[in-house]
């Protein structure tokens, strides 16, 4: 029997959930099917999803084509109207075993009236029912500890695709990480939609820092713990204590900053100001001098003037950012930002290019500073690994995949460091 084929668009959490769906569909015995796990973060993401669906239908004319993910959750009618699509499945339904069992039984069990299965995501209260072991490379595993978001940034559709914030209990997380360590994983990455909101819905309202400290205390054999994107204004005291004192917590934080101008931040309905971001980065660097920051920044948000954009551009230097994810503003129907005066497309494109150039300069400076440094490199492939700061390192000779290799940096090519094993 042909196994289902999966296409994943968008974020790391989507990729994690694709692996969970792969397990669920395999257990159900689903045969010739193509599943598209969509993203809704921008209008362009939805357009690409439709384009991908058409391509996959041409290549798989006889397969059952299932569309799921955030775009399916927020715009089910858009995909149900496509002739290429057989089923539209919501973000809750895609994680339920019964959904895949019914799909595997064929059209006699999933009639036309059930072709679209998308319920109210805001009513969902759990997120731990589909934990999987070992998603990622042979060296690094990703663990989803949180889903959804309680905030309503004016540019963002994701809360309507993911629902309200909900957390995986700490005991469940620790048990999973123990299993991953027993399987030989040397690094675990904590992921979520709004990671720093972890715990608010749990008894006693613990914070993300409490979870980090608990993992490091109760899983002493875990060599490396990494945190994915965080909202710096929600960083709690224990998280900062872990940054300062726990060498197994990697010195790399990706920050959801979005802009560097106070008026734009207010119009985005963000909860921090530019000085908050600068202060956070300075404090984190004081506590952990080798820390490196990444950040999300939107170029060309509605009403952004040149002076406002310059504030965002200066933030790259003032926060000491290295790894930039630059998003040209793209209006999402249904969001408040889509009703604001829209920016000129050429201006948005030019500002995004300037931000990316600033980011490239910061990366080059970071790579230059690594010359002669020694790092413990986690090998993702026989010749490529990453430093604790998440910088790619290339070796001329094969190393053991999944191992942590002490290395001396010998140079770089503008993108990757080069290194030799350090004796």
Coordinates of C-alpha atoms in Angstrom, one line a residue:
X1 CA 0.0 0.0 0.0
X2 CA 1.3 3.5 -0.9
X3 CA 2.0 5.6 2.2
X4 CA 0.6 9.2 2.4
X5 CA 2.9 11.9 1.1
X6 CA 3.1 15.1 3.2
X7 CA 4.0 18.7 2.2
X8 CA 4.8 21.2 5.0
X9 CA 4.6 24.9 4.5
X10 CA 5.5 27.5 7.2
X11 CA 6.9 27.1 10.7
X12 CA 8.8 24.5 12.6
X13 CA 5.7 23.8 14.6
X14 CA 3.9 22.8 11.4
X15 CA 6.8 20.5 10.6
X16 CA 6.5 18.9 14.0
X17 CA 2.8 18.4 13.5
X18 CA 3.4 16.9 10.1
X19 CA 5.5 14.2 11.8
X20 CA 2.6 13.6 14.2
X21 CA 0.2 13.3 11.3
X22 CA 2.5 10.9 9.6
X23 CA 2.3 8.6 12.6
X24 CA -1.5 8.9 13.0
X25 CA -2.2 8.3 9.3
X26 CA 0.2 5.3 9.2
X27 CA -1.4 3.8 12.3
X28 CA -4.8 4.3 10.6
X29 CA -3.7 2.6 7.4
X30 CA -4.4 5.6 5.1
X31 CA -3.2 4.7 1.6
X32 CA -2.8 6.8 -1.5
X33 CA -3.1 10.3 -0.2
X34 CA -1.4 13.7 -0.4
X35 CA -1.6 15.9 2.7
X36 CA -0.7 19.6 2.6
X37 CA 0.0 21.3 5.9
X38 CA -0.5 25.0 5.2
X39 CA 0.6 28.3 6.7
X40 CA -1.5 31.4 7.1
X41 CA 1.1 33.9 8.4
X42 CA 0.9 36.1 5.2
X43 CA -1.4 36.4 2.2
X44 CA 1.6 35.3 0.2
X45 CA 1.7 32.1 2.3
X46 CA -1.9 31.3 1.4
X47 CA -1.2 32.0 -2.3
X48 CA 1.7 29.6 -2.2
X49 CA -0.5 27.0 -0.6
X50 CA -3.0 27.2 -3.4
X51 CA -0.2 27.0 -6.0
X52 CA 1.3 23.9 -4.2
X53 CA -2.1 22.2 -4.1
X54 CA -2.6 22.6 -7.8
X55 CA 0.9 21.3 -8.5
X56 CA 0.4 18.2 -6.3
X57 CA -2.9 17.4 -7.9
X58 CA -1.3 17.4 -11.4
X59 CA 1.4 15.1 -10.1
X60 CA -1.0 12.8 -8.2
X61 CA -4.3 12.8 -10.1
X62 CA -5.7 9.7 -8.4
X63 CA -4.7 10.4 -4.8
X64 CA -6.9 11.7 -2.0
X65 CA -5.8 15.3 -1.4
X66 CA -6.2 16.6 2.1
X67 CA -5.6 20.3 3.1
X68 CA -4.9 21.1 6.7
X69 CA -2.9 23.6 8.8
X70 CA -3.5 27.3 9.7
X71 CA -4.7 28.4 6.3
X72 CA -7.3 25.6 6.2
X73 CA -8.4 26.6 9.7
X74 CA -8.8 30.3 8.9
X75 CA -10.0 30.0 5.3
X76 CA -11.7 26.6 5.0
X77 CA -14.0 27.9 2.2
X78 CA -11.1 29.0 0.1
X79 CA -9.7 25.4 -0.1
X80 CA -13.1 23.6 -0.1
X81 CA -13.9 25.6 -3.3
X82 CA -10.8 24.2 -5.1
X83 CA -11.6 21.3 -7.4
X84 CA -8.3 19.8 -6.6
X85 CA -9.1 19.3 -2.9
X86 CA -10.9 16.3 -1.4
X87 CA -10.9 17.2 2.3
X88 CA -10.3 20.2 4.4
X89 CA -9.2 19.4 8.0
X90 CA -8.8 21.9 10.8
X91 CA -5.8 22.3 13.2
X92 CA -7.6 20.5 16.0
X93 CA -8.9 17.7 13.8
X94 CA -5.5 16.9 12.2
X95 CA -4.2 15.9 15.6
X96 CA -7.0 13.4 16.3
X97 CA -6.7 9.7 15.6
X98 CA -10.4 9.4 14.7
X99 CA -10.0 11.9 11.8
X100 CA -7.3 9.7 10.1
X101 CA -9.3 6.5 10.9
X102 CA -12.3 7.8 9.1
X103 CA -10.2 9.1 6.1
X104 CA -8.6 5.6 5.9
X105 CA -12.0 4.0 5.6
X106 CA -12.8 5.9 2.4
X107 CA -15.8 7.8 1.0
X108 CA -18.4 5.5 2.6
X109 CA -17.3 6.9 6.0
X110 CA -16.5 10.5 5.0
X111 CA -19.4 11.8 3.0
X112 CA -19.8 15.1 1.2
X113 CA -21.2 16.7 4.4
X114 CA -18.0 15.9 6.2
X115 CA -15.7 17.0 3.5
X116 CA -14.8 20.1 5.6
X117 CA -13.9 19.2 9.2
X118 CA -13.0 22.5 10.8
X119 CA -14.3 23.3 14.3
X120 CA -14.0 26.3 16.6
X121 CA -10.3 26.4 17.5
X122 CA -11.0 28.8 20.4
X123 CA -12.8 26.0 22.3
X124 CA -9.7 23.8 22.4
X125 CA -8.1 23.4 25.8
X126 CA -5.4 20.7 25.5
X127 CA -2.3 20.4 23.4
X128 CA -0.5 17.3 24.7
X129 CA -2.3 14.6 22.9
X130 CA 0.1 14.2 19.9
X131 CA 3.5 14.4 21.4
X132 CA 6.0 12.5 19.3
X133 CA 9.6 11.3 20.0
X134 CA 12.5 12.2 17.8
X135 CA 11.3 14.7 15.2
X136 CA 14.3 16.6 13.8
X137 CA 17.7 15.4 12.9
X138 CA 19.5 12.5 14.5
X139 CA 21.2 15.0 16.7
X140 CA 18.5 17.5 17.6
X141 CA 14.8 16.9 18.6
X142 CA 12.0 19.4 18.8
X143 CA 9.5 19.3 21.7
X144 CA 6.2 21.2 21.5
X145 CA 5.4 22.6 24.9
X146 CA 2.8 25.2 24.0
X147 CA 0.3 26.0 21.3
X148 CA -2.0 29.0 20.5
X149 CA -1.8 32.7 21.5
X150 CA -3.9 34.9 23.7
X151 CA -2.5 38.1 22.2
X152 CA -4.0 39.9 19.2
X153 CA -1.3 41.7 17.3
X154 CA -3.0 43.8 14.6
X155 CA -1.1 42.1 11.7
X156 CA -1.4 38.5 12.8
X157 CA -4.0 35.9 11.9
X158 CA -2.3 33.1 13.7
X159 CA -4.5 33.1 16.9
X160 CA -7.5 32.4 14.7
X161 CA -5.6 29.4 13.2
X162 CA -4.1 28.1 16.5
X163 CA -6.6 29.1 19.1
X164 CA -5.9 30.4 22.6
X165 CA -2.7 29.6 24.5
X166 CA -2.5 26.2 26.1
X167 CA 0.4 24.5 27.7
X168 CA 1.8 20.9 28.0
X169 CA 2.2 20.1 31.7
X170 CA 5.8 20.1 32.9
X171 CA 5.8 16.5 33.9
X172 CA 4.7 15.4 30.4
X173 CA 7.5 17.5 28.9
X174 CA 10.2 16.1 31.2
X175 CA 9.1 12.6 30.6
X176 CA 9.3 13.1 26.8
X177 CA 12.8 14.7 27.0
X178 CA 14.0 11.8 29.1
X179 CA 12.9 9.4 26.4
X180 CA 14.6 11.5 23.8
X181 CA 17.9 11.5 25.8
X182 CA 17.6 7.7 26.2
X183 CA 17.3 7.5 22.4
X184 CA 20.6 9.4 22.0
X185 CA 19.5 12.9 21.2
X186 CA 22.1 15.5 22.3
X187 CA 20.0 18.6 22.0
X188 CA 16.3 19.4 22.6
X189 CA 14.6 22.5 21.3
X190 CA 11.4 23.8 23.1
X191 CA 8.9 25.1 20.6
X192 CA 5.5 26.8 20.7
X193 CA 3.5 29.5 19.1
X194 CA 3.9 31.9 22.0
X195 CA 6.5 30.1 24.0
X196 CA 6.9 32.6 26.9
X197 CA 3.2 32.3 27.7
X198 CA 3.8 28.7 28.7
X199 CA 2.2 27.8 32.0
X200 CA -0.4 30.6 32.4
X201 CA -3.2 28.0 32.0
X202 CA -1.6 25.4 34.3
X203 CA -2.2 25.1 38.1
X204 CA -0.1 27.7 39.9
X205 CA 0.7 29.5 36.7
X206 CA 4.4 28.5 36.3
X207 CA 6.5 30.4 33.9
X208 CA 8.8 29.3 31.1
X209 CA 11.9 29.8 33.2
X210 CA 10.4 27.3 35.8
X211 CA 10.0 24.7 33.0
X212 CA 13.6 25.3 31.8
X213 CA 15.1 24.9 35.3
X214 CA 13.0 21.9 35.9
X215 CA 14.1 20.2 32.7
X216 CA 17.8 20.9 33.4
X217 CA 17.4 19.6 37.0
X218 CA 15.4 16.5 36.3
X219 CA 17.2 15.5 33.1
X220 CA 20.9 15.8 34.0
X221 CA 22.0 13.7 31.1
X222 CA 20.6 16.2 28.5
X223 CA 23.7 17.8 27.0
X224 CA 22.0 20.8 25.4
X225 CA 18.7 22.6 25.7
X226 CA 17.6 25.3 23.3
X227 CA 14.7 27.7 23.3
X228 CA 13.0 28.8 20.1
X229 CA 11.4 32.2 19.5
X230 CA 10.4 34.1 22.6
X231 CA 8.6 37.4 23.4
X232 CA 11.3 39.2 25.4
X233 CA 8.8 41.3 27.4
X234 CA 7.5 38.1 29.0
X235 CA 11.0 36.7 30.0
X236 CA 10.7 35.8 33.7
X237 CA 13.3 35.9 36.4
X238 CA 14.0 32.1 36.3
X239 CA 14.5 32.2 32.6
X240 CA 17.1 35.0 33.0
X241 CA 18.7 33.0 35.8
X242 CA 19.0 30.0 33.6
X243 CA 20.6 32.2 30.9
X244 CA 23.1 33.4 33.4
X245 CA 23.9 30.1 35.2
X246 CA 23.1 27.1 33.1
X247 CA 25.7 26.3 30.5
X248 CA 23.5 23.5 29.0
X249 CA 21.0 26.2 28.0
X250 CA 22.3 27.4 24.6
X251 CA 23.4 31.1 24.3
X252 CA 21.0 31.8 21.4
X253 CA 17.6 33.5 21.7
X254 CA 15.3 34.4 18.8
X255 CA 13.2 37.5 19.7
X256 CA 9.8 38.5 18.4
X257 CA 10.5 42.2 18.1
X258 CA 8.7 43.1 14.8
X259 CA 9.6 46.8 14.8
X260 CA 11.9 49.4 16.4
X261 CA 9.6 52.4 16.5
X262 CA 7.3 53.0 19.4
X263 CA 4.3 54.3 17.4
X264 CA 4.5 51.3 15.0
X265 CA 4.8 49.0 18.0
X266 CA 1.6 50.5 19.5
X267 CA -0.2 50.2 16.1
X268 CA 0.9 46.6 16.0
X269 CA -0.5 46.2 19.5
X270 CA 2.7 44.8 20.7
X271 CA 3.4 44.9 24.5
X272 CA 6.9 46.3 24.5
X273 CA 8.6 49.5 23.4
X274 CA 12.0 49.8 21.7
X275 CA 13.8 50.7 25.0
X276 CA 12.4 47.5 26.5
X277 CA 14.0 45.5 23.7
X278 CA 17.3 47.3 24.0
X279 CA 17.3 46.8 27.8
X280 CA 16.5 43.1 27.5
X281 CA 19.4 42.5 25.1
X282 CA 21.8 44.4 27.2
X283 CA 20.8 42.5 30.3
X284 CA 21.0 39.1 28.6
X285 CA 24.4 39.9 27.2
X286 CA 25.6 41.0 30.6
X287 CA 24.4 37.7 32.1
X288 CA 25.8 35.7 29.2
X289 CA 28.5 37.5 27.2
X290 CA 28.6 34.9 24.4
X291 CA 24.8 35.1 23.7
X292 CA 23.7 35.7 20.1
X293 CA 20.2 37.1 19.2
X294 CA 18.0 36.5 16.2
X295 CA 14.8 38.5 15.6
X296 CA 11.7 38.9 13.5
X297 CA 11.2 42.3 12.0
X298 CA 8.4 43.5 9.7
X299 CA 9.3 46.0 7.0
X300 CA 6.7 48.5 5.7
X301 CA 4.0 48.2 8.3
X302 CA 1.0 50.5 7.5
X303 CA 1.7 54.1 8.4
X304 CA 5.4 53.5 8.7
X305 CA 7.3 56.6 7.7
X306 CA 11.0 56.7 6.7
X307 CA 11.9 58.0 10.1
X308 CA 10.0 55.2 11.7
X309 CA 11.7 52.6 9.5
X310 CA 15.1 54.1 10.4
X311 CA 14.3 53.4 14.1
X312 CA 13.8 49.7 13.2
X313 CA 17.0 49.7 11.2
X314 CA 19.0 51.2 14.1
X315 CA 17.5 48.6 16.4
X316 CA 19.6 45.9 14.6
X317 CA 22.8 47.6 16.0
X318 CA 21.3 48.8 19.3
X319 CA 20.2 45.4 20.3
X320 CA 23.2 43.7 18.7
X321 CA 21.0 41.4 16.6
X322 CA 22.7 38.8 14.3
X323 CA 20.2 36.4 12.7
X324 CA 17.4 38.5 11.2
X325 CA 14.1 37.1 9.8
X326 CA 12.8 40.0 7.7
X327 CA 9.1 40.0 6.7
X328 CA 7.9 42.5 4.1
X329 CA 4.5 43.5 5.3
X330 CA 1.6 41.5 3.8
X331 CA -2.0 42.4 4.8
X332 CA -4.0 39.5 6.1
X333 CA -7.7 39.9 5.4
X334 CA -9.6 39.9 8.7
X335 CA -6.8 41.6 10.7
X336 CA -6.9 45.3 11.9
X337 CA -3.7 46.1 10.0
X338 CA -5.5 45.2 6.7
X339 CA -7.9 48.1 7.3
X340 CA -5.1 50.6 7.9
X341 CA -3.7 52.8 5.1
X342 CA -1.6 50.3 3.1
X343 CA 2.1 51.0 2.2
X344 CA 3.4 51.2 -1.3
X345 CA 4.7 47.8 -2.4
X346 CA 8.0 49.2 -3.8
X347 CA 8.7 50.9 -0.5
X348 CA 8.1 47.8 1.4
X349 CA 10.4 45.8 -0.8
X350 CA 13.2 48.4 -0.6
X351 CA 12.9 48.6 3.2
X352 CA 13.0 44.8 3.5
X353 CA 16.1 44.8 1.3
X354 CA 17.8 47.4 3.6
X355 CA 17.0 45.3 6.7
X356 CA 18.4 42.2 5.1
X357 CA 21.6 44.0 4.1
X358 CA 22.0 45.2 7.7
X359 CA 21.4 41.6 8.9
X360 CA 24.0 40.3 6.4
X361 CA 26.5 42.8 7.7
X362 CA 25.9 41.6 11.3
X363 CA 26.3 38.0 10.3
X364 CA 29.6 38.8 8.5
X365 CA 30.9 40.6 11.7
X366 CA 29.8 37.6 13.8
X367 CA 31.6 35.1 11.6
X368 CA 34.8 37.3 11.6
X369 CA 34.8 37.3 15.4
X370 CA 34.8 33.5 15.5
X371 CA 38.3 33.1 13.9
X372 CA 40.4 31.0 16.2
X373 CA 37.6 30.4 18.6
X374 CA 36.8 27.0 20.1
X375 CA 33.3 25.6 20.1
X376 CA 31.5 22.4 20.9
X377 CA 29.8 21.7 17.6
X378 CA 26.7 19.5 17.4
X379 CA 27.0 17.5 14.1
X380 CA 23.8 17.5 12.0
X381 CA 25.4 15.8 9.0
X382 CA 28.8 14.1 8.7
X383 CA 30.3 17.5 7.7
X384 CA 28.0 20.2 9.0
X385 CA 27.1 21.1 12.6
X386 CA 26.2 24.1 14.7
X387 CA 27.8 26.0 17.5
X388 CA 25.9 26.7 20.7
X389 CA 25.0 30.1 19.1
X390 CA 23.4 28.2 16.1
X391 CA 26.1 29.2 13.6
X392 CA 26.7 26.6 10.9
X393 CA 30.2 25.0 10.9
X394 CA 31.6 23.0 8.0
X395 CA 34.3 20.3 8.4
X396 CA 36.6 19.1 5.6
X397 CA 36.4 15.5 6.9
X398 CA 33.5 13.4 8.2
X399 CA 32.6 13.5 11.8
X400 CA 30.2 11.3 13.7
X401 CA 26.6 12.5 13.0
X402 CA 24.8 13.4 16.2
X403 CA 28.0 13.8 18.2
X404 CA 29.2 17.0 19.9
X405 CA 32.7 17.6 18.5
X406 CA 35.1 20.1 20.1
X407 CA 36.4 22.2 17.2
X408 CA 38.7 25.1 16.4
X409 CA 37.3 27.7 13.9
X410 CA 39.7 28.3 11.0
X411 CA 37.8 30.7 8.8
X412 CA 34.5 31.3 7.0
X413 CA 33.0 31.7 3.5
X414 CA 30.5 34.4 4.4
X415 CA 27.8 31.9 5.3
X416 CA 29.4 29.1 7.3
X417 CA 32.3 28.8 9.6
X418 CA 35.0 26.3 8.7
X419 CA 36.6 24.2 11.5
X420 CA 38.9 21.3 12.4
X421 CA 38.5 19.0 15.4
X422 CA 40.2 20.3 18.4
X423 CA 42.3 17.8 20.3

